[in-house]
Short mmCIF file of N, CA and C in Angstrom, two decimals:
data_model
loop_
_atom_site.label_atom_id
_atom_site.label_comp_id
_atom_site.label_asym_id
_atom_site.label_seq_id
_atom_site.Cartn_x
_atom_site.Cartn_y
_atom_site.Cartn_z
N MET A 14 57.77 -59.47 -81.47
CA MET A 14 56.64 -60.28 -81.35
C MET A 14 55.66 -59.75 -80.36
N PRO A 15 55.10 -58.61 -80.62
CA PRO A 15 54.19 -57.98 -79.63
C PRO A 15 52.96 -58.83 -79.37
N ILE A 16 52.59 -58.91 -78.10
CA ILE A 16 51.34 -59.45 -77.57
C ILE A 16 50.64 -58.36 -76.76
N LEU A 17 49.41 -57.98 -77.26
CA LEU A 17 48.74 -56.98 -76.65
C LEU A 17 47.36 -57.62 -76.02
N GLU A 18 47.32 -57.54 -74.72
CA GLU A 18 46.13 -58.14 -73.96
C GLU A 18 45.38 -57.03 -73.35
N LEU A 19 44.25 -56.82 -73.90
CA LEU A 19 43.25 -55.71 -73.48
C LEU A 19 42.12 -56.21 -72.76
N LYS A 20 42.02 -55.69 -71.44
CA LYS A 20 40.89 -56.02 -70.62
C LYS A 20 40.12 -54.79 -70.44
N THR A 21 38.78 -54.81 -70.62
CA THR A 21 37.95 -53.57 -70.49
C THR A 21 36.57 -53.96 -70.12
N ASN A 22 35.90 -53.06 -69.49
CA ASN A 22 34.47 -53.15 -69.13
C ASN A 22 33.58 -52.66 -70.21
N VAL A 23 34.14 -52.27 -71.35
CA VAL A 23 33.32 -51.79 -72.43
C VAL A 23 32.95 -52.98 -73.30
N PRO A 24 31.69 -53.34 -73.44
CA PRO A 24 31.23 -54.49 -74.18
C PRO A 24 31.30 -54.22 -75.77
N LEU A 25 31.72 -55.13 -76.50
CA LEU A 25 31.75 -55.02 -77.91
C LEU A 25 30.77 -56.10 -78.49
N ALA A 26 29.82 -55.71 -79.23
CA ALA A 26 28.86 -56.69 -79.76
C ALA A 26 29.63 -57.78 -80.56
N ASP A 27 30.61 -57.38 -81.32
CA ASP A 27 31.44 -58.39 -82.03
C ASP A 27 32.91 -57.86 -82.02
N PRO A 28 33.70 -58.37 -81.10
CA PRO A 28 35.02 -57.94 -80.87
C PRO A 28 35.99 -58.06 -82.14
N LYS A 29 35.59 -59.05 -82.96
CA LYS A 29 36.55 -59.39 -84.15
C LYS A 29 36.84 -58.15 -85.04
N PRO A 30 35.84 -57.31 -85.52
CA PRO A 30 36.14 -56.16 -86.30
C PRO A 30 37.00 -55.10 -85.57
N PHE A 31 36.80 -54.99 -84.27
CA PHE A 31 37.59 -54.05 -83.47
C PHE A 31 39.04 -54.52 -83.44
N LEU A 32 39.26 -55.80 -83.12
CA LEU A 32 40.55 -56.38 -83.07
C LEU A 32 41.37 -56.26 -84.40
N LEU A 33 40.62 -56.53 -85.49
CA LEU A 33 41.31 -56.43 -86.75
C LEU A 33 41.71 -54.95 -87.14
N GLU A 34 40.77 -54.02 -86.83
CA GLU A 34 41.11 -52.62 -87.04
C GLU A 34 42.15 -52.15 -86.15
N PHE A 35 42.14 -52.58 -84.91
CA PHE A 35 43.20 -52.23 -83.98
C PHE A 35 44.49 -52.60 -84.49
N SER A 36 44.54 -53.81 -85.17
CA SER A 36 45.87 -54.19 -85.75
C SER A 36 46.29 -53.42 -87.01
N LYS A 37 45.31 -52.90 -87.69
CA LYS A 37 45.62 -52.35 -89.04
C LYS A 37 45.22 -50.93 -89.28
N VAL A 38 44.59 -50.27 -88.52
CA VAL A 38 44.02 -48.92 -88.91
C VAL A 38 45.08 -47.89 -89.09
N SER A 39 44.83 -47.00 -90.17
CA SER A 39 45.83 -45.91 -90.44
C SER A 39 45.58 -44.88 -89.38
N ARG A 40 46.72 -44.28 -88.99
CA ARG A 40 46.68 -43.34 -87.91
C ARG A 40 47.95 -42.49 -87.92
N THR A 41 47.80 -41.21 -87.54
CA THR A 41 48.99 -40.40 -87.31
C THR A 41 49.24 -40.26 -85.90
N VAL A 42 50.53 -40.50 -85.49
CA VAL A 42 50.84 -40.48 -84.02
C VAL A 42 51.97 -39.41 -83.95
N ARG A 43 51.85 -38.52 -83.00
CA ARG A 43 52.91 -37.52 -82.71
C ARG A 43 53.96 -38.11 -81.81
N SER A 44 55.22 -38.16 -82.29
CA SER A 44 56.28 -38.75 -81.50
C SER A 44 56.61 -37.77 -80.37
N LEU A 45 56.51 -38.13 -79.11
CA LEU A 45 56.88 -37.25 -78.02
C LEU A 45 58.40 -37.12 -77.94
N ALA A 46 59.10 -38.12 -78.43
CA ALA A 46 60.56 -38.03 -78.35
C ALA A 46 61.16 -37.13 -79.34
N ALA A 47 60.70 -37.13 -80.59
CA ALA A 47 61.47 -36.41 -81.63
C ALA A 47 60.49 -35.31 -82.11
N SER A 48 59.24 -35.13 -81.59
CA SER A 48 58.33 -34.11 -82.01
C SER A 48 58.15 -34.05 -83.58
N GLN A 49 58.04 -35.30 -84.17
CA GLN A 49 57.74 -35.43 -85.50
C GLN A 49 56.60 -36.30 -85.68
N GLU A 50 55.87 -36.13 -86.81
CA GLU A 50 54.73 -36.99 -87.03
C GLU A 50 55.12 -38.25 -87.78
N LEU A 51 54.56 -39.37 -87.32
CA LEU A 51 54.84 -40.69 -87.94
C LEU A 51 53.60 -41.15 -88.56
N LYS A 52 53.71 -41.40 -89.81
CA LYS A 52 52.52 -41.97 -90.50
C LYS A 52 52.45 -43.53 -90.26
N ILE A 53 51.38 -43.92 -89.77
CA ILE A 53 51.16 -45.24 -89.29
C ILE A 53 50.14 -45.94 -90.17
N GLU A 54 50.58 -46.95 -90.89
CA GLU A 54 49.79 -47.66 -91.86
C GLU A 54 48.98 -48.84 -91.21
N GLN A 55 49.59 -49.48 -90.18
CA GLN A 55 49.00 -50.58 -89.50
C GLN A 55 49.21 -50.25 -88.05
N PHE A 56 48.13 -49.89 -87.39
CA PHE A 56 48.30 -49.23 -86.08
C PHE A 56 49.16 -49.88 -84.98
N ALA A 57 48.72 -51.13 -84.57
CA ALA A 57 49.51 -51.76 -83.54
C ALA A 57 50.90 -52.11 -84.06
N ALA A 58 50.92 -52.69 -85.31
CA ALA A 58 52.25 -53.25 -85.79
C ALA A 58 53.15 -51.99 -86.04
N ALA A 59 52.71 -50.91 -86.59
CA ALA A 59 53.61 -49.79 -86.90
C ALA A 59 53.88 -49.03 -85.55
N THR A 60 52.89 -48.86 -84.65
CA THR A 60 53.18 -48.13 -83.52
C THR A 60 54.26 -48.78 -82.68
N LEU A 61 54.26 -50.09 -82.67
CA LEU A 61 55.36 -50.80 -81.93
C LEU A 61 56.51 -51.16 -82.78
N GLY A 62 56.51 -50.81 -84.03
CA GLY A 62 57.67 -51.04 -84.96
C GLY A 62 57.98 -52.48 -85.22
N LYS A 63 56.99 -53.26 -85.19
CA LYS A 63 57.10 -54.74 -85.43
C LYS A 63 56.27 -55.10 -86.66
N PRO A 64 56.51 -56.15 -87.41
CA PRO A 64 55.83 -56.59 -88.51
C PRO A 64 54.33 -57.14 -87.99
N GLU A 65 53.31 -56.81 -88.79
CA GLU A 65 52.00 -57.34 -88.39
C GLU A 65 51.94 -58.79 -88.33
N LEU A 66 52.85 -59.46 -89.10
CA LEU A 66 52.95 -60.94 -89.00
C LEU A 66 53.12 -61.47 -87.58
N TYR A 67 53.70 -60.71 -86.76
CA TYR A 67 53.95 -61.21 -85.35
C TYR A 67 53.09 -60.55 -84.30
N ILE A 68 52.19 -59.75 -84.67
CA ILE A 68 51.24 -59.04 -83.68
C ILE A 68 50.20 -60.02 -83.28
N SER A 69 49.99 -60.11 -81.99
CA SER A 69 48.78 -60.89 -81.47
C SER A 69 48.06 -59.94 -80.52
N VAL A 70 46.71 -59.86 -80.74
CA VAL A 70 45.82 -58.98 -79.94
C VAL A 70 44.73 -59.76 -79.30
N SER A 71 44.47 -59.66 -78.09
CA SER A 71 43.33 -60.33 -77.39
C SER A 71 42.54 -59.28 -76.72
N TYR A 72 41.23 -59.66 -76.60
CA TYR A 72 40.21 -58.74 -75.94
C TYR A 72 39.54 -59.57 -74.91
N HIS A 73 39.44 -58.99 -73.73
CA HIS A 73 38.79 -59.74 -72.63
C HIS A 73 37.79 -58.80 -71.97
N TYR A 74 36.47 -59.03 -72.02
CA TYR A 74 35.46 -58.19 -71.51
C TYR A 74 35.24 -58.60 -70.08
N ASN A 75 35.29 -57.54 -69.16
CA ASN A 75 34.96 -57.81 -67.68
C ASN A 75 34.09 -56.79 -67.24
N GLU A 76 32.80 -57.10 -67.20
CA GLU A 76 31.83 -56.02 -66.64
C GLU A 76 32.11 -55.54 -65.23
N ASN A 77 32.96 -56.22 -64.51
CA ASN A 77 33.22 -55.87 -63.15
C ASN A 77 34.61 -55.18 -62.95
N LEU A 78 35.22 -54.78 -64.05
CA LEU A 78 36.43 -54.01 -64.03
C LEU A 78 36.18 -52.63 -63.45
N THR A 79 36.74 -52.31 -62.33
CA THR A 79 36.67 -50.98 -61.84
C THR A 79 37.90 -50.20 -61.86
N PHE A 80 37.76 -48.83 -61.89
CA PHE A 80 38.90 -47.97 -61.94
C PHE A 80 38.48 -46.70 -61.20
N ASN A 81 39.30 -46.33 -60.26
CA ASN A 81 39.08 -45.17 -59.46
C ASN A 81 37.69 -45.20 -58.76
N GLY A 82 37.36 -46.38 -58.26
CA GLY A 82 36.13 -46.58 -57.59
C GLY A 82 34.81 -46.50 -58.22
N SER A 83 34.88 -46.64 -59.66
CA SER A 83 33.60 -46.66 -60.47
C SER A 83 33.71 -47.75 -61.57
N LEU A 84 32.56 -47.99 -62.09
CA LEU A 84 32.43 -48.91 -63.23
C LEU A 84 32.29 -48.18 -64.55
N GLU A 85 32.69 -46.87 -64.60
CA GLU A 85 32.67 -46.16 -65.80
C GLU A 85 33.63 -46.85 -66.79
N PRO A 86 33.54 -46.63 -68.10
CA PRO A 86 34.46 -47.21 -69.10
C PRO A 86 35.94 -47.14 -68.63
N ALA A 87 36.62 -48.28 -68.64
CA ALA A 87 37.99 -48.33 -68.16
C ALA A 87 38.63 -49.46 -68.95
N PHE A 88 40.04 -49.50 -68.88
CA PHE A 88 40.76 -50.63 -69.44
C PHE A 88 42.06 -50.92 -68.67
N LEU A 89 42.58 -52.07 -68.86
CA LEU A 89 43.92 -52.45 -68.48
C LEU A 89 44.48 -53.17 -69.68
N MET A 90 45.80 -52.83 -70.09
CA MET A 90 46.34 -53.50 -71.17
C MET A 90 47.84 -53.87 -70.79
N THR A 91 48.28 -54.97 -71.23
CA THR A 91 49.62 -55.45 -71.15
C THR A 91 50.22 -55.51 -72.54
N VAL A 92 51.31 -54.90 -72.76
CA VAL A 92 52.04 -54.99 -74.09
C VAL A 92 53.36 -55.70 -73.79
N THR A 93 53.44 -56.91 -74.36
CA THR A 93 54.64 -57.73 -74.20
C THR A 93 55.34 -57.69 -75.57
N SER A 94 56.62 -57.22 -75.55
CA SER A 94 57.32 -57.08 -76.80
C SER A 94 58.81 -57.16 -76.56
N VAL A 95 59.55 -57.56 -77.54
CA VAL A 95 61.00 -57.82 -77.45
C VAL A 95 61.78 -56.68 -78.15
N ASP A 96 62.75 -56.08 -77.44
CA ASP A 96 63.66 -55.16 -78.03
C ASP A 96 63.18 -53.86 -78.51
N ASN A 97 61.99 -53.39 -78.15
CA ASN A 97 61.53 -52.11 -78.66
C ASN A 97 60.79 -51.30 -77.48
N LEU A 98 60.97 -51.65 -76.31
CA LEU A 98 60.27 -50.93 -75.13
C LEU A 98 61.42 -50.22 -74.33
N THR A 99 61.28 -48.87 -74.37
CA THR A 99 62.12 -47.95 -73.62
C THR A 99 61.23 -46.93 -72.94
N PRO A 100 61.74 -46.19 -72.00
CA PRO A 100 60.89 -45.14 -71.35
C PRO A 100 60.44 -44.14 -72.40
N VAL A 101 61.22 -43.75 -73.31
CA VAL A 101 60.84 -42.70 -74.32
C VAL A 101 59.76 -43.32 -75.22
N ARG A 102 60.08 -44.45 -75.81
CA ARG A 102 59.11 -45.15 -76.69
C ARG A 102 57.79 -45.46 -76.02
N ASN A 103 57.87 -45.83 -74.77
CA ASN A 103 56.61 -46.23 -74.05
C ASN A 103 55.71 -45.01 -73.94
N ARG A 104 56.26 -43.82 -73.81
CA ARG A 104 55.38 -42.65 -73.74
C ARG A 104 54.77 -42.43 -75.11
N VAL A 105 55.39 -42.64 -76.24
CA VAL A 105 54.87 -42.51 -77.60
C VAL A 105 53.71 -43.62 -77.66
N TYR A 106 54.07 -44.88 -77.40
CA TYR A 106 53.11 -45.95 -77.48
C TYR A 106 51.84 -45.66 -76.60
N SER A 107 52.12 -45.19 -75.37
CA SER A 107 51.00 -44.93 -74.43
C SER A 107 50.03 -43.93 -75.03
N LYS A 108 50.58 -42.83 -75.52
CA LYS A 108 49.72 -41.78 -76.07
C LYS A 108 48.90 -42.34 -77.22
N ALA A 109 49.57 -43.14 -78.19
CA ALA A 109 48.81 -43.75 -79.34
C ALA A 109 47.78 -44.67 -78.86
N PHE A 110 48.00 -45.44 -77.92
CA PHE A 110 46.95 -46.45 -77.50
C PHE A 110 45.83 -45.75 -76.64
N PHE A 111 46.24 -44.82 -75.80
CA PHE A 111 45.17 -44.03 -74.97
C PHE A 111 44.26 -43.35 -75.97
N ASP A 112 44.87 -42.58 -76.94
CA ASP A 112 44.06 -41.85 -77.87
C ASP A 112 43.16 -42.89 -78.73
N TYR A 113 43.59 -44.01 -79.06
CA TYR A 113 42.88 -44.93 -79.82
C TYR A 113 41.66 -45.42 -79.04
N PHE A 114 41.88 -45.80 -77.77
CA PHE A 114 40.81 -46.31 -76.93
C PHE A 114 39.83 -45.18 -76.58
N GLU A 115 40.25 -43.97 -76.56
CA GLU A 115 39.30 -42.83 -76.28
C GLU A 115 38.40 -42.70 -77.54
N SER A 116 39.02 -42.78 -78.71
CA SER A 116 38.35 -42.63 -79.87
C SER A 116 37.35 -43.74 -80.24
N LYS A 117 37.82 -44.97 -80.01
CA LYS A 117 37.05 -46.22 -80.45
C LYS A 117 36.21 -46.74 -79.39
N LEU A 118 36.55 -46.62 -78.09
CA LEU A 118 35.81 -47.21 -77.04
C LEU A 118 35.20 -46.19 -76.08
N GLY A 119 35.51 -44.95 -76.21
CA GLY A 119 34.97 -43.91 -75.35
C GLY A 119 35.52 -43.93 -73.97
N ILE A 120 36.85 -44.46 -73.81
CA ILE A 120 37.37 -44.50 -72.46
C ILE A 120 38.34 -43.35 -72.32
N ALA A 121 38.06 -42.53 -71.27
CA ALA A 121 38.85 -41.29 -71.03
C ALA A 121 40.29 -41.65 -70.74
N ASN A 122 41.26 -40.83 -70.99
CA ASN A 122 42.67 -41.21 -70.84
C ASN A 122 43.12 -41.38 -69.31
N ASP A 123 42.22 -40.95 -68.45
CA ASP A 123 42.55 -41.18 -67.04
C ASP A 123 41.81 -42.38 -66.46
N ARG A 124 41.45 -43.27 -67.35
CA ARG A 124 40.69 -44.50 -66.91
C ARG A 124 41.27 -45.80 -67.32
N GLY A 125 42.59 -45.84 -67.31
CA GLY A 125 43.25 -47.13 -67.60
C GLY A 125 44.82 -47.10 -67.32
N TYR A 126 45.30 -48.29 -67.43
CA TYR A 126 46.77 -48.49 -67.21
C TYR A 126 47.23 -49.37 -68.40
N ILE A 127 48.51 -49.12 -68.83
CA ILE A 127 49.16 -49.93 -69.73
C ILE A 127 50.47 -50.43 -69.07
N THR A 128 50.69 -51.71 -69.11
CA THR A 128 51.92 -52.20 -68.57
C THR A 128 52.79 -52.69 -69.75
N PHE A 129 54.04 -52.21 -69.85
CA PHE A 129 54.83 -52.65 -70.85
C PHE A 129 55.92 -53.55 -70.31
N PHE A 130 56.13 -54.67 -71.01
CA PHE A 130 56.91 -55.74 -70.49
C PHE A 130 57.74 -56.37 -71.60
N ASP A 131 59.04 -56.33 -71.49
CA ASP A 131 60.06 -57.00 -72.41
C ASP A 131 60.60 -58.19 -71.69
N PRO A 132 60.20 -59.41 -72.13
CA PRO A 132 60.67 -60.62 -71.46
C PRO A 132 62.12 -60.99 -71.88
N GLY A 133 62.67 -60.41 -72.98
CA GLY A 133 63.94 -60.76 -73.54
C GLY A 133 63.76 -61.87 -74.52
N LYS A 134 64.64 -61.93 -75.54
CA LYS A 134 64.47 -62.97 -76.64
C LYS A 134 64.51 -64.30 -76.15
N ALA A 135 65.25 -64.58 -75.06
CA ALA A 135 65.45 -65.95 -74.67
C ALA A 135 64.21 -66.47 -73.90
N ASN A 136 63.28 -65.53 -73.61
CA ASN A 136 62.10 -65.95 -72.67
C ASN A 136 60.83 -65.84 -73.42
N LEU A 137 60.76 -65.95 -74.79
CA LEU A 137 59.54 -65.87 -75.58
C LEU A 137 59.69 -66.92 -76.61
N GLY A 138 58.80 -67.83 -76.60
CA GLY A 138 58.82 -69.00 -77.63
C GLY A 138 57.87 -68.60 -78.83
N HIS A 139 58.51 -69.07 -80.02
CA HIS A 139 57.67 -68.94 -81.34
C HIS A 139 58.37 -69.89 -82.29
N LYS A 140 57.56 -70.57 -83.11
CA LYS A 140 58.03 -71.57 -84.16
C LYS A 140 58.91 -72.58 -83.49
N ALA A 141 58.49 -73.05 -82.36
CA ALA A 141 59.17 -74.14 -81.57
C ALA A 141 60.58 -73.78 -81.20
N THR A 142 60.88 -72.50 -81.04
CA THR A 142 62.10 -72.01 -80.61
C THR A 142 62.01 -70.65 -79.88
N THR A 143 63.03 -69.81 -79.85
CA THR A 143 62.91 -68.46 -79.27
C THR A 143 63.39 -67.50 -80.39
N PRO A 144 62.93 -66.16 -80.23
CA PRO A 144 63.39 -65.10 -81.27
C PRO A 144 64.87 -65.00 -81.35
N GLY A 145 65.58 -65.24 -80.28
CA GLY A 145 67.04 -65.15 -80.30
C GLY A 145 67.63 -66.10 -81.31
N ILE A 146 67.12 -67.32 -81.30
CA ILE A 146 67.54 -68.29 -82.31
C ILE A 146 67.08 -68.02 -83.66
N ILE A 147 65.79 -67.58 -83.77
CA ILE A 147 65.21 -67.19 -85.11
C ILE A 147 66.06 -66.11 -85.74
N SER A 148 66.41 -65.11 -85.08
CA SER A 148 67.19 -63.96 -85.69
C SER A 148 68.61 -64.35 -86.08
N ILE A 149 69.20 -65.35 -85.45
CA ILE A 149 70.57 -65.74 -85.74
C ILE A 149 70.55 -66.60 -87.07
N ARG A 150 69.44 -67.30 -87.31
CA ARG A 150 69.42 -68.21 -88.56
C ARG A 150 69.37 -67.37 -89.81
#
């Protein structure tokens, strides 16, 4: 149940097309862990290995977001996901997301941070319960 919260100082005239593309775009990502190419049909869903059904993406524009003492294009993103965040996978995810933001938003890969957070199944609610209960049923 990945939740991707993107904060950036890059304005989007209409963020909806960007958010939909970010959830679905075809992309090839090189796996840093296995050095093999992974064909990605739906970018965020497949990058994180979770069904698109559970992907939630939000965009927050903040013209005052600074990074390294400047207002040049930058971003902060939090990825909250259950059972698929590890140090090795996070490097793969990080590369994929940084490449995507550089390509689509013009943000250099030294102008942002991604925070990866796994709250655990018991600490994330969905469908009036938690994923731990959903997967048991």
